[in-house]
XYZ file of C-alpha atoms in Angstrom:
113
model
C 0.000 0.000 0.000
C 2.901 2.344 0.725
C 4.258 1.950 -2.819
C 0.794 2.707 -4.199
C 0.488 5.787 -1.954
C 3.837 7.054 -3.223
C 2.923 6.356 -6.851
C -0.226 8.498 -6.661
C 1.337 11.171 -4.464
C -0.684 10.804 -1.274
C 0.547 10.760 2.305
C 2.062 7.731 3.951
C -0.694 5.376 5.119
C -3.505 7.100 3.200
C -4.678 3.966 1.373
C -4.428 1.810 4.494
C -6.364 4.346 6.581
C -9.134 4.712 3.975
C -9.399 0.944 3.592
C -9.537 0.191 7.321
C -12.128 2.854 8.042
C -14.227 2.118 4.953
C -13.935 5.785 4.004
C -14.282 7.235 0.535
C -11.446 8.794 -1.387
C -11.685 12.288 -2.785
C -12.085 13.110 -6.456
C -8.557 14.558 -6.479
C -7.156 11.174 -5.417
C -9.287 9.343 -7.969
C -7.931 11.659 -10.666
C -4.365 10.929 -9.530
C -5.027 7.192 -9.731
C -6.425 7.497 -13.259
C -3.577 9.780 -14.356
C -0.957 7.419 -12.906
C -2.608 4.232 -14.149
C -4.262 5.082 -17.506
C -4.951 1.400 -18.168
C -7.256 1.317 -15.122
C -10.883 1.746 -16.107
C -12.431 4.823 -14.453
C -15.842 3.148 -14.682
C -14.545 0.123 -12.791
C -12.770 2.348 -10.258
C -15.979 4.248 -9.457
C -18.594 1.539 -9.762
C -16.837 -1.829 -9.715
C -18.571 -2.648 -13.016
C -16.939 -3.637 -16.265
C -13.347 -4.627 -16.871
C -10.726 -3.394 -14.438
C -8.033 -3.041 -17.092
C -8.364 -1.240 -20.402
C -6.193 -2.799 -23.102
C -4.488 0.317 -24.470
C -3.013 -1.687 -27.370
C -6.394 -2.458 -28.931
C -6.860 0.280 -31.485
C -9.804 -1.348 -33.268
C -12.052 -0.860 -30.230
C -13.376 2.626 -29.510
C -12.366 4.225 -26.231
C -15.107 3.675 -23.643
C -17.327 6.717 -23.184
C -17.027 7.841 -19.585
C -18.787 11.154 -20.094
C -17.376 14.583 -20.680
C -15.322 14.709 -17.530
C -14.368 12.896 -14.398
C -16.561 15.303 -12.451
C -19.525 14.240 -14.605
C -18.892 10.597 -13.684
C -18.833 11.487 -10.007
C -21.953 13.617 -10.352
C -23.912 10.743 -11.937
C -22.695 8.323 -9.282
C -23.738 10.728 -6.506
C -27.133 11.292 -8.153
C -27.778 7.523 -8.235
C -26.782 7.134 -4.577
C -28.957 10.062 -3.464
C -31.927 8.804 -5.503
C -31.595 5.356 -3.918
C -31.384 6.874 -0.413
C -34.398 9.135 -1.066
C -36.435 6.158 -2.240
C -35.522 4.173 0.878
C -36.424 7.159 3.070
C -39.691 7.686 1.179
C -40.611 4.024 1.641
C -40.043 4.358 5.405
C -42.135 7.532 5.602
C -45.096 5.840 3.877
C -45.314 3.372 6.777
C -44.956 6.037 9.452
C -48.199 7.070 11.200
C -49.626 10.532 10.556
C -49.889 13.156 13.294
C -53.643 12.568 13.417
C -53.106 8.833 13.963
C -50.515 9.522 16.672
C -52.832 12.013 18.382
C -55.719 9.520 18.365
C -53.472 6.821 19.816
C -52.283 9.153 22.595
C -55.873 10.166 23.439
C -56.901 6.531 23.446
C -54.056 5.650 25.861
C -54.908 8.592 28.122
C -58.502 7.395 28.374
C -57.233 3.964 29.339
C -58.676 2.087 26.413
C-alpha cells in the first residue's frame, strides 16, 4: 500500500487508513489514480462494473465513453446514490403514522382504552 500511496502522491498510510475505516477517497485522489494508471478503467474504479483493465493496445475498439469529464462521472454516481437513499427514506415515511393517527393513539391511551 505504501508503494501505491507514493505512486499516486498521497501521504504515507492514506490507502491503508481509507481501507480500514471504509472511508471514501476524494475526487482529487481518484484523478491521480487514473492519471498514474491510464490502463485502469475509471468506470470500474468508481462503480466496480466492467473490466478493471483497459487494453491500451487495442486500437480497433473505440475508447469507452465515460462522459465529458471525471466530475460528470462522479456527479452521476452521486445522483444515483442520493436517488436510492431518497427512495428508501420515502418508503419508510409511507409506513410512518400521521400526526392525526398519533394524536388519536395518545388520546386513546390517556382514556385507558
